[in-house]
Short mmCIF file of C-alpha atoms in Angstrom, two decimals:
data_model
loop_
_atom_site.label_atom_id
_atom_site.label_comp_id
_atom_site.label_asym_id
_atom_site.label_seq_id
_atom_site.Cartn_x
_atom_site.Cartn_y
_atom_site.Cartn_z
CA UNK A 1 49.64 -16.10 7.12
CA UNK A 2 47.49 -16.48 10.08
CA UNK A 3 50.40 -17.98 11.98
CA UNK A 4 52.72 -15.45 11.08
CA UNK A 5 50.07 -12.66 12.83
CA UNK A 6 49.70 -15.10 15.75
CA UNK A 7 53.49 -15.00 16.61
CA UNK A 8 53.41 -11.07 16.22
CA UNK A 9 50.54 -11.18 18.83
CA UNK A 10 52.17 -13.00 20.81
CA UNK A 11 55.63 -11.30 21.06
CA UNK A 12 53.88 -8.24 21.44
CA UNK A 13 51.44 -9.28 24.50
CA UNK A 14 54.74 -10.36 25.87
CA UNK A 15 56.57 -6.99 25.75
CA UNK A 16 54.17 -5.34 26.63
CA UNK A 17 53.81 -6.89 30.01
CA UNK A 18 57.46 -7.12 30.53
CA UNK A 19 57.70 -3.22 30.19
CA UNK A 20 54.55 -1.39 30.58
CA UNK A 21 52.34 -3.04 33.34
CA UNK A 22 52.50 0.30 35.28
CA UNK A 23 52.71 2.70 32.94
CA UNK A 24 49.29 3.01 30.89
CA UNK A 25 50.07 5.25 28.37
CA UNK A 26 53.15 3.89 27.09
CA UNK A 27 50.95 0.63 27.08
CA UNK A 28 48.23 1.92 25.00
CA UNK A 29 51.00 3.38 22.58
CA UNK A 30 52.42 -0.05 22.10
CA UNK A 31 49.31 -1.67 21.44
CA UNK A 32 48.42 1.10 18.54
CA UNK A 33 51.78 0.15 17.18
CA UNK A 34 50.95 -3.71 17.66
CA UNK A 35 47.76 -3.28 15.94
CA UNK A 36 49.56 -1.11 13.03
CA UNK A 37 52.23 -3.40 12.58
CA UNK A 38 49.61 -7.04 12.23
CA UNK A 39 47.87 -4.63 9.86
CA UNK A 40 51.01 -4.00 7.15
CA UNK A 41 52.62 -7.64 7.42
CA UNK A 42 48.66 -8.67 6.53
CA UNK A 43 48.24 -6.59 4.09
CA UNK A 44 52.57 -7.42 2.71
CA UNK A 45 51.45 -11.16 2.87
CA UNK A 46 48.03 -10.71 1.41
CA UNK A 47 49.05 -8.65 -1.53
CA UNK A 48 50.86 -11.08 -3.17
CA UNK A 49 48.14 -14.07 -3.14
CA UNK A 50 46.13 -11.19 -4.22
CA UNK A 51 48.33 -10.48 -7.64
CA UNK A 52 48.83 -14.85 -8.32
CA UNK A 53 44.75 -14.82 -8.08
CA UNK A 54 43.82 -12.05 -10.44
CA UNK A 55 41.41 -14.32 -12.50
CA UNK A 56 37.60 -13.80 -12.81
CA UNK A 57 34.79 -16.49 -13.44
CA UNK A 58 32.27 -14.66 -15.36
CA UNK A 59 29.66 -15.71 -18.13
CA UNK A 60 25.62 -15.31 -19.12
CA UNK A 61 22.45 -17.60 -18.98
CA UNK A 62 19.87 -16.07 -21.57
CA UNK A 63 16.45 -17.91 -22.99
CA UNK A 64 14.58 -16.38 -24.75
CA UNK A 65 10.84 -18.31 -25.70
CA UNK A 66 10.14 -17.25 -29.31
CA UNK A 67 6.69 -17.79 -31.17
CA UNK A 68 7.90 -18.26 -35.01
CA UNK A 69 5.88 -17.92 -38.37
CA UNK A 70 8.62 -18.70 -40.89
CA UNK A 71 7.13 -18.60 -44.46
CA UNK A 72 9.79 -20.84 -45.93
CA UNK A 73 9.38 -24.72 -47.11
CA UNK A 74 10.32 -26.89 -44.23
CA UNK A 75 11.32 -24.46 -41.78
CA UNK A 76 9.93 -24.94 -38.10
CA UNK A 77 6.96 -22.65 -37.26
CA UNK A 78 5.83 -22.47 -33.34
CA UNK A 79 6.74 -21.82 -29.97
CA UNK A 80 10.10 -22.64 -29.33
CA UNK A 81 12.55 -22.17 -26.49
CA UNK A 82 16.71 -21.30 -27.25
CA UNK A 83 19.52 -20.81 -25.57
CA UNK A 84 20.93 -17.52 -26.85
CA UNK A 85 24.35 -17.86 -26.40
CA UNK A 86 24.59 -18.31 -22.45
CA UNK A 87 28.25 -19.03 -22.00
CA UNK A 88 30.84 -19.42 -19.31
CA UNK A 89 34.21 -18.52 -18.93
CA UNK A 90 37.30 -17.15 -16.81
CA UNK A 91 39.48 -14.99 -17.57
CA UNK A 92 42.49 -12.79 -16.33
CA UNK A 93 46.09 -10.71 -16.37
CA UNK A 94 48.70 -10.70 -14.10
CA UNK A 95 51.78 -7.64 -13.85
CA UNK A 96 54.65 -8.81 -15.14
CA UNK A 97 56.67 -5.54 -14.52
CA UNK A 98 58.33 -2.68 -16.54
CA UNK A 99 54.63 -2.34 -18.06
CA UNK A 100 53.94 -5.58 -19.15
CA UNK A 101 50.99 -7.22 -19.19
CA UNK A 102 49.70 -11.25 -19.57
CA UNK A 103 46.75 -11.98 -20.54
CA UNK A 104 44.15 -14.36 -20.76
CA UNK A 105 40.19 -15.71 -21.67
CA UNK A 106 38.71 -19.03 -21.99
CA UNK A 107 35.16 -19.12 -22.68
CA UNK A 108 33.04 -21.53 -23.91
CA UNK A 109 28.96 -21.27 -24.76
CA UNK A 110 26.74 -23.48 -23.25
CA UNK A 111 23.19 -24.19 -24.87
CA UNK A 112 20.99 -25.10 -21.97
CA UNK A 113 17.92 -25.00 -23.67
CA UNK A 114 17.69 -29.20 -25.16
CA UNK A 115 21.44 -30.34 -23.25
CA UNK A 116 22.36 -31.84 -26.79
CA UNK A 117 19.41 -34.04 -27.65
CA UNK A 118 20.32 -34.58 -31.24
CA UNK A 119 19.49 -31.45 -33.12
CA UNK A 120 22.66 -30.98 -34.36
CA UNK A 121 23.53 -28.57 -31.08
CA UNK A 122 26.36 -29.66 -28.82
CA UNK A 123 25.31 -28.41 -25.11
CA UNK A 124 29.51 -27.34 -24.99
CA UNK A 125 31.39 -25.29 -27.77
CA UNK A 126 34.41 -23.29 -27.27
CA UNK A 127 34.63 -19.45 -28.03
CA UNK A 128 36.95 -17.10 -27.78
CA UNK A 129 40.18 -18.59 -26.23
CA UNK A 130 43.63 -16.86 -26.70
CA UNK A 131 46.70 -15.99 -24.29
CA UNK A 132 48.34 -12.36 -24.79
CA UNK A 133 50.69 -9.51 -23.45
CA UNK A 134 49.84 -5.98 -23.12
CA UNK A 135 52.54 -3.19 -23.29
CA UNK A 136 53.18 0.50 -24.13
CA UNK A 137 53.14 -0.70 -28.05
CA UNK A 138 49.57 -2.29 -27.85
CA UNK A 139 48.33 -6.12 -27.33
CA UNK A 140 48.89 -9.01 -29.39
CA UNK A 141 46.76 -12.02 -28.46
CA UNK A 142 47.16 -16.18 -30.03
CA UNK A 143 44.60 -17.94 -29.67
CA UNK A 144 40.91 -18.09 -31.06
CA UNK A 145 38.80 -14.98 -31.63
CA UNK A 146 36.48 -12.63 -33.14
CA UNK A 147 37.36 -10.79 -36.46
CA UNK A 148 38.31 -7.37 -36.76
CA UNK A 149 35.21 -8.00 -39.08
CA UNK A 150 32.59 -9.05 -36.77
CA UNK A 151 33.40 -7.23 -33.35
CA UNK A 152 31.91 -4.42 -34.34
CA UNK A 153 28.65 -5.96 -35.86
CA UNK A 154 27.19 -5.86 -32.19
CA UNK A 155 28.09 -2.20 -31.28
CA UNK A 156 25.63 -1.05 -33.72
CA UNK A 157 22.43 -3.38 -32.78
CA UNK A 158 20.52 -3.00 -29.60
CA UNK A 159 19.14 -6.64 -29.89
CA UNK A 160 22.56 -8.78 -30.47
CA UNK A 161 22.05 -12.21 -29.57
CA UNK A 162 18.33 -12.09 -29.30
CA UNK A 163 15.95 -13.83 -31.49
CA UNK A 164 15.38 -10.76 -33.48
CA UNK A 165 19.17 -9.65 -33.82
CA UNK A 166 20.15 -8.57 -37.70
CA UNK A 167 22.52 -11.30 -38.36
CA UNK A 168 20.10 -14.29 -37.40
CA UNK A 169 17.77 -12.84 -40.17
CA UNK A 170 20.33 -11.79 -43.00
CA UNK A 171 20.71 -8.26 -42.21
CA UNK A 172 23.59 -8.52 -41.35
CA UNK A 173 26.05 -10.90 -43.88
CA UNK A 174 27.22 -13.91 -42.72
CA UNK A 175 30.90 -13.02 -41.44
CA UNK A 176 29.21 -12.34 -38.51
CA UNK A 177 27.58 -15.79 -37.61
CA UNK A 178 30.25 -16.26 -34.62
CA UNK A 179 30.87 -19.94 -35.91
CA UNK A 180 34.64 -20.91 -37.26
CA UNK A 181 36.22 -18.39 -39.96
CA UNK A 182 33.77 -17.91 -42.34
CA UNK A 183 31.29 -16.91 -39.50
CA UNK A 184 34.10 -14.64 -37.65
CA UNK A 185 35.48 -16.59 -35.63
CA UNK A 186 39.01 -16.99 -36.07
CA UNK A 187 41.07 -20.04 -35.11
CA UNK A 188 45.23 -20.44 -35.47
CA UNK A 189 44.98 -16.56 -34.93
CA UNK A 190 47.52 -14.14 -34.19
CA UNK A 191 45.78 -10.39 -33.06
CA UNK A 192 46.98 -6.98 -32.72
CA UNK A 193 45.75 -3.92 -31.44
CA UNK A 194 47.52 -0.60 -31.20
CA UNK A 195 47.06 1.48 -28.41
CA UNK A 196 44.74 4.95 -28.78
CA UNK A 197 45.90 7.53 -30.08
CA UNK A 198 43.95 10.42 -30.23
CA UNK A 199 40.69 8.19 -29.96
CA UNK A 200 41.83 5.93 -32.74
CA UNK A 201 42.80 2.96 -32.52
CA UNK A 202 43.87 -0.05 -35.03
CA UNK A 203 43.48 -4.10 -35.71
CA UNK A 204 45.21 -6.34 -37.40
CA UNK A 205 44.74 -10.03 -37.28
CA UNK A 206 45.65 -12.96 -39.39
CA UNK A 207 45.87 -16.87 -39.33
CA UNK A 208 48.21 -19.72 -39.78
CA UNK A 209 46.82 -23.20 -41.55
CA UNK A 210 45.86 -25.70 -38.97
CA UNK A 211 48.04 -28.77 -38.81
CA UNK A 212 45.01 -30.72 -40.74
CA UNK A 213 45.03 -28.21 -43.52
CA UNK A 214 41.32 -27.55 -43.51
CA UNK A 215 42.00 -23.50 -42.50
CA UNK A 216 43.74 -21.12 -45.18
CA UNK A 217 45.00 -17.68 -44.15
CA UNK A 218 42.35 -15.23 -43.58
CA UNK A 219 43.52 -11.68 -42.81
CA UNK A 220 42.23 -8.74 -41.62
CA UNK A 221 42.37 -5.24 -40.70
CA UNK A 222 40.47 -2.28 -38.90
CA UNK A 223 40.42 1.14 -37.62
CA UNK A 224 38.50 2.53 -34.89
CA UNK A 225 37.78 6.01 -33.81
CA UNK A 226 36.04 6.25 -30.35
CA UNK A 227 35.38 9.23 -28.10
CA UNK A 228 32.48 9.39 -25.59
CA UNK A 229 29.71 10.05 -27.90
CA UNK A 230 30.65 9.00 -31.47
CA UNK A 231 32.08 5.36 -32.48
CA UNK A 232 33.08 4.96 -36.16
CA UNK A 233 34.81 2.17 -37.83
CA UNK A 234 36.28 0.96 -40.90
CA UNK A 235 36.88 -3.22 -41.47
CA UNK A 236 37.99 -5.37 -44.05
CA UNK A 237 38.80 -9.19 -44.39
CA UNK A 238 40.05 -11.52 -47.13
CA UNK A 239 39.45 -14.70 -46.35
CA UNK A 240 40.29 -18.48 -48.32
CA UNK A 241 38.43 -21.13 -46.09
CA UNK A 242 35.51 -23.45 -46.08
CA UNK A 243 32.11 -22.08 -44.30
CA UNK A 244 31.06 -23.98 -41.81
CA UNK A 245 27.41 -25.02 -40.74
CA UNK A 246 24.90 -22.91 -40.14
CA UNK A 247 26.49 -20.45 -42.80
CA UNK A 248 24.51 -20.26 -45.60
CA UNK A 249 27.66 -21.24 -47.50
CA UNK A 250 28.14 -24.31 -45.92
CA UNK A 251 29.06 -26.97 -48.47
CA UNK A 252 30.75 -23.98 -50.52
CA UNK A 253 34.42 -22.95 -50.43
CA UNK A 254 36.98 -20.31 -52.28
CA UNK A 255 37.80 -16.88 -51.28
CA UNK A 256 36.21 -14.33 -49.78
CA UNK A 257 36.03 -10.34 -49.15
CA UNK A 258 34.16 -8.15 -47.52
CA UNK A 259 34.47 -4.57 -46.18
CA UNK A 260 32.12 -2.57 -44.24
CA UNK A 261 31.86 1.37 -42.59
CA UNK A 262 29.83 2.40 -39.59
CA UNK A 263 29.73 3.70 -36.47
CA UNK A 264 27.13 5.00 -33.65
CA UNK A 265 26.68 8.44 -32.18
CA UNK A 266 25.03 9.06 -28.78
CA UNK A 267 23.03 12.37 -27.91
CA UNK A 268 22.15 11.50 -23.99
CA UNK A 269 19.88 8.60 -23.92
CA UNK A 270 19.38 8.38 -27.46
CA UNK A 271 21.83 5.98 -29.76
CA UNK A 272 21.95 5.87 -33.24
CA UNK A 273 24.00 3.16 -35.51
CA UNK A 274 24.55 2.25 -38.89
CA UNK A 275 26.81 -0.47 -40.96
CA UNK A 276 27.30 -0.83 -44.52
CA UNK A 277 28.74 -3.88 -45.91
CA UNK A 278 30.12 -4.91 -49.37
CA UNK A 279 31.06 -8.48 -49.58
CA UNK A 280 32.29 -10.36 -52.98
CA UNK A 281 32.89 -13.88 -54.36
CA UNK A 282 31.20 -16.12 -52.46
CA UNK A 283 28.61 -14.07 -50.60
CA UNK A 284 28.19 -11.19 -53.10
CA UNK A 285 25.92 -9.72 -50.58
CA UNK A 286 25.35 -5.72 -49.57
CA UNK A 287 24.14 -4.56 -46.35
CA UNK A 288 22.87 -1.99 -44.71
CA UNK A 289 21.85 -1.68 -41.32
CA UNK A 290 20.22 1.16 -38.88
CA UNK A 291 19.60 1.15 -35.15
CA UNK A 292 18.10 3.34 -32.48
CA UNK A 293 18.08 2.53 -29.07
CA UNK A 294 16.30 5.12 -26.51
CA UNK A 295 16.71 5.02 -22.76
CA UNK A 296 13.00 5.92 -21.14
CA UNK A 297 14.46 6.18 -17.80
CA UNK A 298 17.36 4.13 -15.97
CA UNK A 299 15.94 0.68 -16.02
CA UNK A 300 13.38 1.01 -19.50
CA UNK A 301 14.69 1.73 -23.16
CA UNK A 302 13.13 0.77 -26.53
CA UNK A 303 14.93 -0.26 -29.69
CA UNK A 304 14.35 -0.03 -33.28
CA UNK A 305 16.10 -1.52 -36.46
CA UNK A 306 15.54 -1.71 -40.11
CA UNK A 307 17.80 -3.01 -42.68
CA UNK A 308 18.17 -3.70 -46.19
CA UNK A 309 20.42 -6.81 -48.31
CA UNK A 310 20.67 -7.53 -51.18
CA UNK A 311 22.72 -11.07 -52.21
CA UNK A 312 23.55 -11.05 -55.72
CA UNK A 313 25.68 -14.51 -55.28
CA UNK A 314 24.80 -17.04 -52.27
CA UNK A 315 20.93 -16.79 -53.27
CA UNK A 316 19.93 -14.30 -55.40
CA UNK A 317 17.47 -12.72 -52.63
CA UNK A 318 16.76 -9.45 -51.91
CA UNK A 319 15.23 -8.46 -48.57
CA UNK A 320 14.44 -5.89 -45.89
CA UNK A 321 13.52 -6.55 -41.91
CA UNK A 322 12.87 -4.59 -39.30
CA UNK A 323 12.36 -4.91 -35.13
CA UNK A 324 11.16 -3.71 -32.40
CA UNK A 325 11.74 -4.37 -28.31
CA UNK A 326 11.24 -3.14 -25.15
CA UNK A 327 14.08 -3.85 -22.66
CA UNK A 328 13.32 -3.70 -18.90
CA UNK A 329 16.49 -3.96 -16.49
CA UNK A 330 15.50 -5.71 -13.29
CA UNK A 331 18.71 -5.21 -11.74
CA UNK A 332 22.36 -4.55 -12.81
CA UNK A 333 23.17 -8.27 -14.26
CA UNK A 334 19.38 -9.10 -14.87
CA UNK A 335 17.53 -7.84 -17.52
CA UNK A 336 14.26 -9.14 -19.52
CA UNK A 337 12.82 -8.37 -22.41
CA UNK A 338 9.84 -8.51 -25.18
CA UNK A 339 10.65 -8.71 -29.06
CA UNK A 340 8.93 -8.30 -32.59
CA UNK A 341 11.25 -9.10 -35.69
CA UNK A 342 9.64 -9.20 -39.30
CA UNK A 343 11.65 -9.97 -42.37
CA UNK A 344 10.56 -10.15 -46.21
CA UNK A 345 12.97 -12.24 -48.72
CA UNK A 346 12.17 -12.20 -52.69
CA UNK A 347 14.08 -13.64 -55.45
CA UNK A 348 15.23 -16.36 -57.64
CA UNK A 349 16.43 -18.83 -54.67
CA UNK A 350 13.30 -18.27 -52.02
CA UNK A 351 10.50 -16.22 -51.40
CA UNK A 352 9.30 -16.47 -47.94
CA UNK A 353 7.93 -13.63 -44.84
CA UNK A 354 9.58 -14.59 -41.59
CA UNK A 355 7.81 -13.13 -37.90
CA UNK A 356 9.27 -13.79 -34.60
CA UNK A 357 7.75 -12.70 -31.01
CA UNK A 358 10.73 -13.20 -28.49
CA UNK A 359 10.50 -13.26 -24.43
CA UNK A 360 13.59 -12.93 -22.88
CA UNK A 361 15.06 -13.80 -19.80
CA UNK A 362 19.37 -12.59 -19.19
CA UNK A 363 21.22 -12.89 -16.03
CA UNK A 364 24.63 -11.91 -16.29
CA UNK A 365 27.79 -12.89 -13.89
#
């Protein structure tokens, strides 16, 4: 490219003292036209390195040192340091004409809190990783991804992938653990998602079996309505497949269904959610889950949930938890923050009072 502007610099410097030594306005009118000229073959030559390169790196590195008091036999009490799901990834699109979109993502989450020192963690695990097109009729995405099920599970809680967040302490049922099917992440997926119309908008996904047979078809389907203050949803998922550690249906496997409503409605810097879930079979577990986040000014806000279960199946428990945190925003990709979760299981399976402190520490890129 640089070459090509050299040559044009050259020519012109060339002309111009061929035809306009003596004649200094002409001259300075041929060097406006020099300079206008470099600037559009630039800008032609640029444009399409420009398109080839639309790709982004971006990603997260959150810790988050938690002081835990968990009532139940064997579990680790403490201080404790975790890696709450930092991750890397890149993603992109590129125009393909006549209103046609590719896409792309490739992320993977990257626990840099113990770099894989035999707890079970690996410091590398893949996320969500799928290639799509975008047109006038909507996406449709192959790949691995979240749920219909579990994307919305973090629109309605302030304190998502913290140490106090609801699904980390029950409140939230297990289809939204982020780990292979079961936990809402889909593999052998194929996605689609309407465009809006009139603020609502629709989801559809479903899987084929994995060429080792250990994934059944799960499908799944939800709506969303969406406007600037209100966001209400509808899900539900039927699912045969084996859960996968750190489920609380690990070694368990059969079918599985689950629906949920809920939504959150904004009045300036106020934010209100709530989800109800009704799961069956295997989990046999209700939910329900509130949220209110309030913005003090631009960089302060303070958040609030409670929530109830109730797990007629996978344990027998009943429960309720509730937290509390104070966010402060340091900058736009770094925030920190201070925690207090509490949650109180009773029934047949356990009985046990679980209290977390978290400090947090998120920069985002």
């Amino acid at each position: 490219m640089y070459s090509y502007i050299n040559t044009l610099d050259f020519l012109f410097d060339h002309t111009k003292s061929y035809s306009y030594d003596n004649k200094p306005q002409m001259q300075e009118s041929c060097i406006m036209k020099k300079r206008f000229l470099v600037a559009a073959v630039a800008a032609t030559l640029i444009s399409p390195l420009a398109a080839q390169a639309d790709a982004t790196v971006y990603g997260n590195v959150h810790l988050s040192i938690d002081s835990v008091d968990d009532g139940s036999v064997g579990a680790a009490d403490g201080l404790q340091m975790n890696s709450r799901t930092s991750s890397i990834g890149v993603k992109g699109k590129e125009d393909l004409g006549g209103g046609m979109t590719a896409l792309f993502k490739v992320e993977f989450q990257v626990d840099i809190d113990d770099r894989n020192t035999g707890d079970a963690k690996a410091s590398l695990t893949d996320r969500d990783q799928w290639v799509g097109l975008k047109g006038a009729m909507g996406t449709v995405k192959f790949g691995t991804m979240s749920s219909n099920y579990k994307q919305m599970g973090g629109k309605v809680d302030p304190l998502y992938r913290t140490g106090v967040e609801g699904r980390a302490s029950g409140m939230q049922s297990a289809l939204h653990g982020g780990a292979g099917i079961g936990g809402g992440r889909m593999t052998d997926t194929l996605q689609y998602t309407s465009p809006k119309m009139g603020g609502v908008q629709v989801v559809f996904n479903t899987t084929f079996t994995a060429a080792d047979g250990n994934a059944d078809e799960t499908i799944g389907l939800g709506v969303r309505y969406k406007t600037k203050t209100i966001l209400a949803f509808f899900d539900y998922i039927d699912m045969d497949t084996d859960f996968v550690a750190g489920n609380p249906l690990a070694t368990t496997s059969g079918t599985e269904s689950a629906m949920k409503i809920g939504g959150t409605y904004k009045m300036d810097t106020l934010t209100l959610g709530l989800q109800h879930e009704l799961t069956a079979d295997l989990l046999g577990e209700d939910t329900t889950f509130f949220s209110a986040a309030y913005g003090l000014n631009d960089n302060d806000t303070v958040a609030f949930t409670f929530a109830t279960a109730s797990q007629d199946v996978a344990t027998g428990n009943d429960g309720d938890g509730f937290s509390i945190a104070y966010d402060h925003k340091m900058s736009k990709r770094t925030n920190t923050y201070v925690a207090y979760g509490s949650t109180d299981m009773l029934g047949s399976a356990t009985s046990d009072n679980t209290d977390v402190i978290s400090l947090g520490l998120r920069h985002k890129f």
